[in-house]
XYZ file of C-alpha atoms in Angstrom:
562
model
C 0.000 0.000 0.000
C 2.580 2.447 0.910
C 4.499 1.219 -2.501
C 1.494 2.122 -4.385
C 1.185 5.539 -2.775
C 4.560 6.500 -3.470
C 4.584 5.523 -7.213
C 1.100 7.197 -7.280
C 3.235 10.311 -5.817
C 6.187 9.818 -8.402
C 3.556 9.750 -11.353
C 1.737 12.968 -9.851
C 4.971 14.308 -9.523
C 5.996 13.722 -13.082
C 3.358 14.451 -14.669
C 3.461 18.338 -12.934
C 6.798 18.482 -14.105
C 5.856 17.664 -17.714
C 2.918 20.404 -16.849
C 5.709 23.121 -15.967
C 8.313 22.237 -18.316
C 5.571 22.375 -21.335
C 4.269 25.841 -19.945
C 7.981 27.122 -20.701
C 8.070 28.712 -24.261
C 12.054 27.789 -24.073
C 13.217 24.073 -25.171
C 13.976 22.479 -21.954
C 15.450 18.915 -21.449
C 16.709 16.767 -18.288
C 19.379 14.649 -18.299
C 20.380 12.834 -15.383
C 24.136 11.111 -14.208
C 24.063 8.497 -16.944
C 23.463 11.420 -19.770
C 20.565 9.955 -20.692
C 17.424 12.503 -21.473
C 14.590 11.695 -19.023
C 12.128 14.513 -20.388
C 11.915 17.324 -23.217
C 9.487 19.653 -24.042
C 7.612 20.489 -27.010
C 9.277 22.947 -27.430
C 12.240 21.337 -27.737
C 11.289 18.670 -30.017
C 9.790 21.896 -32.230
C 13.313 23.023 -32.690
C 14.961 19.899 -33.854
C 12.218 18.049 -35.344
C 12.007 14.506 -33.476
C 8.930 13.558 -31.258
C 9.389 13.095 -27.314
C 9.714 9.153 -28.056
C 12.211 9.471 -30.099
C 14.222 11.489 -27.644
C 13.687 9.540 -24.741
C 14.532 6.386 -26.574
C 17.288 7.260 -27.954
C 21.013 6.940 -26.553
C 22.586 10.546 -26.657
C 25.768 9.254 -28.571
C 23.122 8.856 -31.434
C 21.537 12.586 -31.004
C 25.185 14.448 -31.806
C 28.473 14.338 -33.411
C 31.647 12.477 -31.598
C 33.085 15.979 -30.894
C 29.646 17.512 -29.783
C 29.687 14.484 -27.403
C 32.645 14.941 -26.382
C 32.141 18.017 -24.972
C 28.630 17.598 -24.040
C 29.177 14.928 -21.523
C 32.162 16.724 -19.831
C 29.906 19.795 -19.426
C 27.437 18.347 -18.058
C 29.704 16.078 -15.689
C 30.969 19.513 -14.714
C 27.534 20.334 -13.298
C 26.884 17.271 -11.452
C 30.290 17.513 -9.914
C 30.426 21.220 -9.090
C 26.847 22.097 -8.288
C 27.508 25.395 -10.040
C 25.248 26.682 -13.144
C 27.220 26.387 -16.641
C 25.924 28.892 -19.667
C 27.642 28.354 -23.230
C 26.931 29.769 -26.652
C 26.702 27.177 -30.075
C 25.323 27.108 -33.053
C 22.547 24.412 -33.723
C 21.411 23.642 -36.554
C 17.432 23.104 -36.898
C 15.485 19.956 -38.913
C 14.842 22.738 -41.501
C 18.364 23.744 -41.823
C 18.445 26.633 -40.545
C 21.811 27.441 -38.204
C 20.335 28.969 -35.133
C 21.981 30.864 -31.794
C 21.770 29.362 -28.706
C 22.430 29.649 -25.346
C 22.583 27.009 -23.399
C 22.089 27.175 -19.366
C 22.844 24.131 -17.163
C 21.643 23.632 -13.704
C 21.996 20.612 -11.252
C 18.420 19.972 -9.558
C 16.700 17.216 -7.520
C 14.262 15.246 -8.597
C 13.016 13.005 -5.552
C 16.004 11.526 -4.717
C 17.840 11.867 -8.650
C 19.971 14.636 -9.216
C 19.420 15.998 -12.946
C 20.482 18.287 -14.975
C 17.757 21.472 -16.567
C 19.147 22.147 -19.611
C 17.332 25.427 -21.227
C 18.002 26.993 -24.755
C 17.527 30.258 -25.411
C 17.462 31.257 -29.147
C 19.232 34.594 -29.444
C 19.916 34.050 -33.639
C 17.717 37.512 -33.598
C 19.735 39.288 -30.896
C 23.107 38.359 -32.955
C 21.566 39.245 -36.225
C 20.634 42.600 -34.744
C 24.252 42.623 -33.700
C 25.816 42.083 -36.808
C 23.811 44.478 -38.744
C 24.778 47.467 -35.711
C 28.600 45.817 -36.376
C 27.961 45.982 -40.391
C 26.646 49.611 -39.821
C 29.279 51.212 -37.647
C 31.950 49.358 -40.142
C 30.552 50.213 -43.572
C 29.502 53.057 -45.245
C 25.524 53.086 -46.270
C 25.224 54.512 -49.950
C 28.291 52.669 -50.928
C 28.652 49.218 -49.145
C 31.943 49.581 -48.582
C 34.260 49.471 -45.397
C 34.073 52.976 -44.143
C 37.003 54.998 -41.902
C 36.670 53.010 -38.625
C 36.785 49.636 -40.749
C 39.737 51.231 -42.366
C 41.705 52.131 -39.028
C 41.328 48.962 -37.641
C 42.430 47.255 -41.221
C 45.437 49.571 -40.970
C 46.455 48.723 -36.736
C 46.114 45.574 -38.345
C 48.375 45.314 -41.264
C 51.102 47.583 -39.315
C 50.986 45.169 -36.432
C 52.477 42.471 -38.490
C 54.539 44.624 -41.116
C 55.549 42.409 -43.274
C 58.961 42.928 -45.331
C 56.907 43.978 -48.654
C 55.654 46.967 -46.522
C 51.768 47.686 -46.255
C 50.623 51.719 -48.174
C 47.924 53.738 -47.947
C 46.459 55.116 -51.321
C 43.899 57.875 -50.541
C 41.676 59.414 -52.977
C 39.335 62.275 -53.193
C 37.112 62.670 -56.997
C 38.315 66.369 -58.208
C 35.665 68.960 -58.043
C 32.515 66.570 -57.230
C 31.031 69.635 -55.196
C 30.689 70.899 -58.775
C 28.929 67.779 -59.909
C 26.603 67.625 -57.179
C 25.982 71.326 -57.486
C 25.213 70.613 -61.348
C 23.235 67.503 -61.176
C 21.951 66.854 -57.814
C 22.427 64.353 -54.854
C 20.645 61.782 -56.718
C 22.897 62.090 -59.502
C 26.063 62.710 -57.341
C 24.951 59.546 -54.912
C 25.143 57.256 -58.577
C 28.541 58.612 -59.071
C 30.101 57.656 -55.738
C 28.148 54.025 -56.302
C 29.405 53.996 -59.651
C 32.935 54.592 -58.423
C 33.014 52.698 -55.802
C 32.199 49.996 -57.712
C 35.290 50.499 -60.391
C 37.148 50.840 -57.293
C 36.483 47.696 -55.719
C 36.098 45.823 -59.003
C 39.830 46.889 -60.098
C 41.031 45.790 -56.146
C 43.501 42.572 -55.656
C 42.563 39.904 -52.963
C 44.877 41.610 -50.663
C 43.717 45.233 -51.032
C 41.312 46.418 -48.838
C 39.061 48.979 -50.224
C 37.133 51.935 -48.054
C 35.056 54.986 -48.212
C 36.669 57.223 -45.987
C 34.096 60.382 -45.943
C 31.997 62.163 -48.912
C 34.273 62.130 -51.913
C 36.707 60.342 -50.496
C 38.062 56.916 -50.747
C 40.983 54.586 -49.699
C 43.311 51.565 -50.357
C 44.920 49.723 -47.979
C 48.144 47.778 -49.857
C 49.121 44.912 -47.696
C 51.941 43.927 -49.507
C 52.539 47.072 -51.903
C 56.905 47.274 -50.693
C 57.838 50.380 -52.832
C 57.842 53.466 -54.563
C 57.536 51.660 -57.685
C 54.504 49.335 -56.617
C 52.965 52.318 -54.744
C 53.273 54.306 -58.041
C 51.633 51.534 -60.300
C 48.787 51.525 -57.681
C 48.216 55.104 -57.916
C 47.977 54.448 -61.680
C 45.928 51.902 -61.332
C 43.376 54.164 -59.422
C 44.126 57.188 -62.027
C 42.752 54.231 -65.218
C 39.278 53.589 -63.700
C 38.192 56.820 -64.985
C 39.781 56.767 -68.283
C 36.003 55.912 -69.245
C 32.978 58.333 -68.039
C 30.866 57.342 -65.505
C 27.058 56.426 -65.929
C 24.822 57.751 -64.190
C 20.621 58.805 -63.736
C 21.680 61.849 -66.361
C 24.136 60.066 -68.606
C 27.497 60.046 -68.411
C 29.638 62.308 -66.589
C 33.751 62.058 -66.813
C 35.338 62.714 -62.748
C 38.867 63.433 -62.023
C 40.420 62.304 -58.967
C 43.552 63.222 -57.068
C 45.718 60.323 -55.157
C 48.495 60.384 -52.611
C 50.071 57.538 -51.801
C 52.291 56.791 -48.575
C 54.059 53.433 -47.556
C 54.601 52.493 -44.124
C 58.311 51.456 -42.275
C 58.863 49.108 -39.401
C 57.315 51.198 -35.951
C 55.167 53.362 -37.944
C 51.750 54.303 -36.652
C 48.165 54.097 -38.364
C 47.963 58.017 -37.671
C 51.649 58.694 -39.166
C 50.731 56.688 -42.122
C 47.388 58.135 -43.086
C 49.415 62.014 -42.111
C 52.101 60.897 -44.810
C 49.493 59.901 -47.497
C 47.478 62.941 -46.844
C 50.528 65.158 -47.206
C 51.147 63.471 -50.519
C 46.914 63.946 -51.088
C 46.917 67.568 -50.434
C 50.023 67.925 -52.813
C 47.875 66.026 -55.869
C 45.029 68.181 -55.129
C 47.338 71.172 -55.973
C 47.544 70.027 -59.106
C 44.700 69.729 -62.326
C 42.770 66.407 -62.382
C 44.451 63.215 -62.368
C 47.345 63.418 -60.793
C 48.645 61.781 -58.042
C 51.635 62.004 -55.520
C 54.247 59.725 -53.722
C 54.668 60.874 -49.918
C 58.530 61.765 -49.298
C 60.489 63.392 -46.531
C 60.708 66.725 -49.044
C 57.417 66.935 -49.935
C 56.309 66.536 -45.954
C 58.431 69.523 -45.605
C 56.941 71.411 -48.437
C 53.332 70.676 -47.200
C 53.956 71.292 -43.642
C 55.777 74.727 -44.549
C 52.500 75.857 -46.570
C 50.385 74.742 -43.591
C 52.785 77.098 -41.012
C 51.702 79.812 -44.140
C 48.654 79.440 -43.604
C 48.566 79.365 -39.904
C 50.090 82.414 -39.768
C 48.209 84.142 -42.879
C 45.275 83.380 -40.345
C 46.898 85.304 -37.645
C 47.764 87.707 -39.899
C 44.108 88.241 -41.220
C 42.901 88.092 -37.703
C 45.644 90.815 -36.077
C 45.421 92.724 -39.272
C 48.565 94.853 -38.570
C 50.650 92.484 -40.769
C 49.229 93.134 -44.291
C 49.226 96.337 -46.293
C 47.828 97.530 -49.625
C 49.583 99.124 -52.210
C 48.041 100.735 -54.855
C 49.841 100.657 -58.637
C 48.327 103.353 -60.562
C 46.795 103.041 -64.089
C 47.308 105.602 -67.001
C 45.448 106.523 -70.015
C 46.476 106.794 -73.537
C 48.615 109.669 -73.206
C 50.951 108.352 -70.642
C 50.326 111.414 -67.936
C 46.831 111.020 -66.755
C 46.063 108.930 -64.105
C 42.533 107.168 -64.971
C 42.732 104.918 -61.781
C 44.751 102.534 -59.643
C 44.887 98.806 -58.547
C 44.609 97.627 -55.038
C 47.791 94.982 -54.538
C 48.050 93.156 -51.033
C 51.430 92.844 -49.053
C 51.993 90.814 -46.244
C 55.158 91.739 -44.003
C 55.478 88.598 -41.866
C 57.163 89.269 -38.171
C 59.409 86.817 -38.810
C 60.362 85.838 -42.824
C 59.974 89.354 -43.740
C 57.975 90.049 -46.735
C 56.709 87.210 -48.409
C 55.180 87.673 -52.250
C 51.749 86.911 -53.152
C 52.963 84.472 -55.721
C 53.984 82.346 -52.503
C 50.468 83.329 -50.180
C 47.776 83.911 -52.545
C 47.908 79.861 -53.413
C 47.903 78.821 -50.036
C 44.960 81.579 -49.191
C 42.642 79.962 -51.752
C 43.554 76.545 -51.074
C 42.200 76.797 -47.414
C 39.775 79.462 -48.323
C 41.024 82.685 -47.085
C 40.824 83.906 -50.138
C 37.093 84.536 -48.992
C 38.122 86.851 -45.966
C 41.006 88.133 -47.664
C 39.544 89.456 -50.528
C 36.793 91.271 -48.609
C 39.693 92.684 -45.857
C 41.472 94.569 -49.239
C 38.611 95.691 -50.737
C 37.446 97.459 -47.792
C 40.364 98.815 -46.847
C 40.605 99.853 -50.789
C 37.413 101.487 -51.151
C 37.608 103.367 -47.529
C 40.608 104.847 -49.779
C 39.156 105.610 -52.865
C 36.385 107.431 -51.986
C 38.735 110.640 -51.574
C 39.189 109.783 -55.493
C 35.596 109.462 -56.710
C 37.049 109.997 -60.974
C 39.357 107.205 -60.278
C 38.792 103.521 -61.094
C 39.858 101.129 -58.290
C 40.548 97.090 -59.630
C 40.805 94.195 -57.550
C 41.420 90.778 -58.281
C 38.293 88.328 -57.338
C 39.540 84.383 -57.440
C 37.244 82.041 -58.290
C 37.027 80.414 -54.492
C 35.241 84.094 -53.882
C 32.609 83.820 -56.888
C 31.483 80.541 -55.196
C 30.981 81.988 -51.697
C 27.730 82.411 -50.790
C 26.123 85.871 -51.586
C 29.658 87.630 -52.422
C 27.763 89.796 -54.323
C 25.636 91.110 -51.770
C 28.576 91.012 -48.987
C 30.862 93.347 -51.755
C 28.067 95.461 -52.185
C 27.436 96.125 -48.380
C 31.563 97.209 -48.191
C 31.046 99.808 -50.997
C 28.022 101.393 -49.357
C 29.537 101.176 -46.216
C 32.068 103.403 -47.112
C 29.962 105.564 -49.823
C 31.701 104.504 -52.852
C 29.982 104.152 -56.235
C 29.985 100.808 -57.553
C 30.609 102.236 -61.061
C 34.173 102.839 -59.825
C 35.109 99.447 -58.846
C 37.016 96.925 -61.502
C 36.862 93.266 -60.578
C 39.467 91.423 -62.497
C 38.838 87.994 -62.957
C 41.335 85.288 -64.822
C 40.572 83.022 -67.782
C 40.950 79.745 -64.837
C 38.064 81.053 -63.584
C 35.754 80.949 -66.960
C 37.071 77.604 -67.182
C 34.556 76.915 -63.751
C 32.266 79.009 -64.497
C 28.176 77.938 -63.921
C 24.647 78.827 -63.630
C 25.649 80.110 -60.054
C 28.711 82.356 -60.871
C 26.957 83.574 -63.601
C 24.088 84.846 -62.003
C 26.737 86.636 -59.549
C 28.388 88.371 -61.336
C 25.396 89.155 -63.391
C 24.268 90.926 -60.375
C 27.441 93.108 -59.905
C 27.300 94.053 -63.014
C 23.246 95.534 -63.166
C 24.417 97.233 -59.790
C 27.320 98.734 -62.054
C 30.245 97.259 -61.190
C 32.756 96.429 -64.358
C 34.138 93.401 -65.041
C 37.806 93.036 -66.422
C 39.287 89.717 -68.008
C 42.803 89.720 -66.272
C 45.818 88.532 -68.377
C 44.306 87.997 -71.623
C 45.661 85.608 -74.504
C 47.325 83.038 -72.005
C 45.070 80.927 -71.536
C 42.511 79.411 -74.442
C 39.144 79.665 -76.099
C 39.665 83.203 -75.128
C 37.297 85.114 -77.418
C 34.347 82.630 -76.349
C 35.488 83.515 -72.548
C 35.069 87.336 -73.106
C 31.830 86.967 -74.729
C 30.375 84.426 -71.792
C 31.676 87.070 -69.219
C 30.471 90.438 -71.114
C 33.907 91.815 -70.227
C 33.973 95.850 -69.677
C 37.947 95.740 -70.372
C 40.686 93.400 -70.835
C 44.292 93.400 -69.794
C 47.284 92.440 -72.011
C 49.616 90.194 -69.788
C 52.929 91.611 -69.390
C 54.743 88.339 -70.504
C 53.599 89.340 -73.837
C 54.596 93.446 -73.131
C 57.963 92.253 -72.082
C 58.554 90.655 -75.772
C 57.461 93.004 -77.396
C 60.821 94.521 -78.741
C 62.015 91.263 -79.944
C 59.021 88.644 -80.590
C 57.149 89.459 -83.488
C 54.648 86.872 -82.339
C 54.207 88.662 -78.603
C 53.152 92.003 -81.277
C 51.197 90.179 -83.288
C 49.025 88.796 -80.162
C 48.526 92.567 -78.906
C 47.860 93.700 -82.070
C 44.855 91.688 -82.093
C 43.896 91.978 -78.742
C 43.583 95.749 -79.695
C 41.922 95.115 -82.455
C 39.123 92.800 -80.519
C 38.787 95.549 -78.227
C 38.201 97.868 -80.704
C 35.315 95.893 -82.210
C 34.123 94.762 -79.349
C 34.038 98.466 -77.754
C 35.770 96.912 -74.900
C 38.881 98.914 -72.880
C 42.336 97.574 -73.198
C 44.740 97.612 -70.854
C 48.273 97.207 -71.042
C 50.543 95.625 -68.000
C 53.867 95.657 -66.847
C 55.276 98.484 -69.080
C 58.755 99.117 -67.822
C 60.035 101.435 -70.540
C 59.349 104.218 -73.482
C 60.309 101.850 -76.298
C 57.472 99.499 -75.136
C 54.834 102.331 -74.464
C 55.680 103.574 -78.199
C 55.079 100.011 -79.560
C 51.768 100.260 -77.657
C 50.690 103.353 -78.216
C 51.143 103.158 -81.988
C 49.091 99.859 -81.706
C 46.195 102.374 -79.776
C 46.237 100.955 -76.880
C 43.613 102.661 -73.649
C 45.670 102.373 -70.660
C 49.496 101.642 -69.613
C 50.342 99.846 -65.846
C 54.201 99.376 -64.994
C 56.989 100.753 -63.543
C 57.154 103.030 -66.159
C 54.962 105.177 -64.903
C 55.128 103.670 -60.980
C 55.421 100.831 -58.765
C 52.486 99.430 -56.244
C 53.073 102.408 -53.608
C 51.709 102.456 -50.049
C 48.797 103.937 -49.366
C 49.943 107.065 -48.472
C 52.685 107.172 -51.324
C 49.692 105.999 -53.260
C 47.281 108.783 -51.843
C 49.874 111.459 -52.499
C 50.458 110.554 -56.176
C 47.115 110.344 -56.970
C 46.815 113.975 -55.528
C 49.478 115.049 -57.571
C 48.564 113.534 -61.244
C 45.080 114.325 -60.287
C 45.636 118.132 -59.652
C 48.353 118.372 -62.920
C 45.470 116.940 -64.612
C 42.968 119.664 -63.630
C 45.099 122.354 -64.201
């Protein structure tokens, strides 16, 4: 009788354990000393497709592989010995075929009097597919695909870690003037383009490159085994080909440039030093027209870093203002006596290198885009000058970083009505470079200066090309004669056959011509026997200060009244 009760106990309790461990929506199995299963849920038979008979039947050297058993019965040994709960991670893989995530927790209970072992699995294949998609995100760039600048960095700790002899580089590229192309087309367009690209790029990649984008218009190579200046080079080549053809995109196709520097690394170099050396090399390429690219040495580190102490200090300078100066060159008329009007030079006197010319600063001021600030600091100072000479034309040169800032016009408007003068005075002199990138938007600027009466000049005319279709696109008020061609004039019959014409344009065109860099009579005779408007040179004067300036402006002014 008391038999019967307790087996009537051991069935009630079994049979509430099969009630709890079905209620569980995890699979859940026990396994007791001999590692034989002694119950499983449904859910558990769900996941890998046998019944409950079948599991309970079945010797566990039949369920899994010799090296899954292996390590199944010492974990669960563990358990029984220790008393203490055991999780793991594994991949399963389900009746359907599916490879799931699980975690696995063990835990020694007592059932009656038989010690057992809970096994639940969790299914986390969500939770890690979540994971790899954040991981995917955080190391790949979203309109492209590709690895993006943190994949990159690691790629490169990497690759520098081991160092191999054959030496890893870094190949860095940015697409020449996409702004433009963006501008032009759009971000739908321009977002095709960088896919496009990207695509070539990764395409033309060996199985040891690694390929990145590193930021908007900017990609990368990592070289694991580039070695040289010679590989390095061919690699930059390589990367210079993949736009010999135009790319397609929504609007057609549209031919990009790019600029490349290239940097390899030594034994002990960092991922920060290398990517510093290969973008010295990149801003060097940029300095240069489309398609180029540059091989980082220790000179040109030396040459960038010097430019970057330029601008630095042309910074300071702009910010202290005590260290630049105008000078003022003045401009005669036909006659050679008259003074008709003057133009506004800057000159920057550095506290330490002395002087330095504008053929070394004005680069590195439109490179960073000080141009912007600097151009607006001489024409104010200019025009708070010239409005003591309201008959006198004042010219400036305007770079084409300035025609692209936003509302120049407006902003070089403001500084001539701060200071009263009439826009009908001022000359901005603009170079054949900048027709070249002219568009809708620079048009439309300097259409505006021009209704508000501003004149436009075409600045050394004849070196550069196409130039009669440039001086109709920018409805040119005057042109100026470059002095390389003023300088020959005595003994190149081509350099007088070039101003000849230029003369005659201007005379058909009713536009002013103006001479520059006349240095002597025998070149002002040649000129003015050719009819030429206006003479600038050290003939007449060199860029004075602007008191020098002021007082020979009083002078010619007052010899010209009387």
């Amino acid at each position: 009788m008391q038999q019967a009760e307790q087996g009537d106990a051991d069935t009630a309790l079994g049979a509430c354990m099969r009630m709890m461990l079905e209620a569980l929506p995890s699979p859940v199995l026990l396994i007791d000393q001999d590692d034989r299963i002694v119950e499983v849920n449904q859910a558990y038979c769900d996941l890998v497709g046998k019944d409950r008979a079948h599991w309970l039947s079945t010797p566990i050297e039949a369920c899994l592989s010799p090296k899954l058993i292996t390590r199944f019965v010492a974990e669960h040994a563990q358990v029984f010995a220790t008393g203490k709960d055991l999780e793991t991670e594994e991949l399963l893989v389900g009746h359907d075929g599916t490879v799931r995530n699980l975690v696995t927790r063990r835990r020694r209970i007592i059932v009656g009097d038989t010690p057992l072992v809970l096994t639940i699995l969790t299914d986390i294949t969500p939770l890690r597919a979540a994971e790899s998609r954040i991981r995917h995100l955080a190391y790949h760039d979203t309109l492209t695909g590709l690895p993006n600048r943190a994949a990159l960095n690691e790629q490169l700790t990497g690759a520098l870690a081991t160092c191999p002899p054959s030496g890893p580089a870094l190949v860095l590229i940015d697409l020449y003037q996409f702004k433009d192309i963006n501008d032009a087309f759009g971000d739908g367009v321009g977002d095709a383009l960088l896919r496009a690209f990207a695509y070539r790029l990764a395409g033309a990649a060996r199985g040891s490159d690694r390929v990145a984008r590193t930021g908007g218009d900017s990609f990368a190579v990592l070289l694991e085994d580039c070695g040289d200046a010679a590989a390095a080079e061919a690699a930059c080549r390589r990367v210079l080909a993949l736009i010999d053809a135009p790319l397609v995109g929504p609007s057609g196709a549209v031919t990009l440039g790019v600029s490349v520097g290239c940097a390899w690394a030594e034994p002990g170099l960092s991922p920060a030093e290398l990517h510093r050396r290969a973008e010295f090399a990149l801003y060097e390429a940029k300095r240069q027209p489309a398609n180029a690219f540059r091989l980082y040495d220790a000179a040109l580190a030396a040459e960038v870093q010097a430019r970057r102490t330029l601008e630095a200090d042309l910074r300071t300078a702009l910010a202290v203002g005590d260290q630049l100066d105008l000078h003022y060159q003045p401009v005669i008329d036909a006659g050679g006596h008259r003074v008709v009007g003057v133009e506004a030079l800057v000159r920057w006197h550095h506290p330490q290198q002395g002087t330095i010319p504008p053929l070394r600063f004005i680069p590195v001021a439109e490179a960073s885009g000080l141009i912007v600030p600097l151009g607006e600091w001489v024409l104010d100072r200019a025009a708070a000058m010239m409005v003591r000479f309201p008959s006198l034309s004042l010219a400036v040169n305007l770079s084409p970083i300035q025609l692209r800032s936003p509302d120049i016009d407006s902003r070089i408007l403001a500084i001539l009505a701060r200071h009263g003068m009439d826009p009908r005075q001022l000359q901005l002199e603009v170079t054949e470079s900048t027709m070249l990138a002219m568009d809708a938007s620079v048009e439309l600027v300097l259409g505006r200066l021009r209704k508000a009466g501003v004149q436009l000049v075409l600045d050394d005319f004849g070196t550069g090309y196409s130039s009669l279709s440039h001086l109709h696109k920018l409805a040119a008020d005057r042109v100026k004669i470059d002095q390389s061609f003023v300088r020959d004039l005595a003994r190149s019959k081509d350099a007088r056959a070039i101003i000849q014409a230029v003369l005659g344009i201007g005379q058909s065109l009713g536009i002013g011509v103006t001479a520059e860099g006349v240095e002597d009579e025998l070149q002002q005779g040649f000129l003015r026997s050719y009819g030429c408007h206006e003479y600038q040179g050290y003939l007449f004067s060199r860029p004075l200060p602007a008191d020098a300036a002021a007082a020979f402006l009083e002078a010619h002014t007052e010899r010209a009244a009387a």
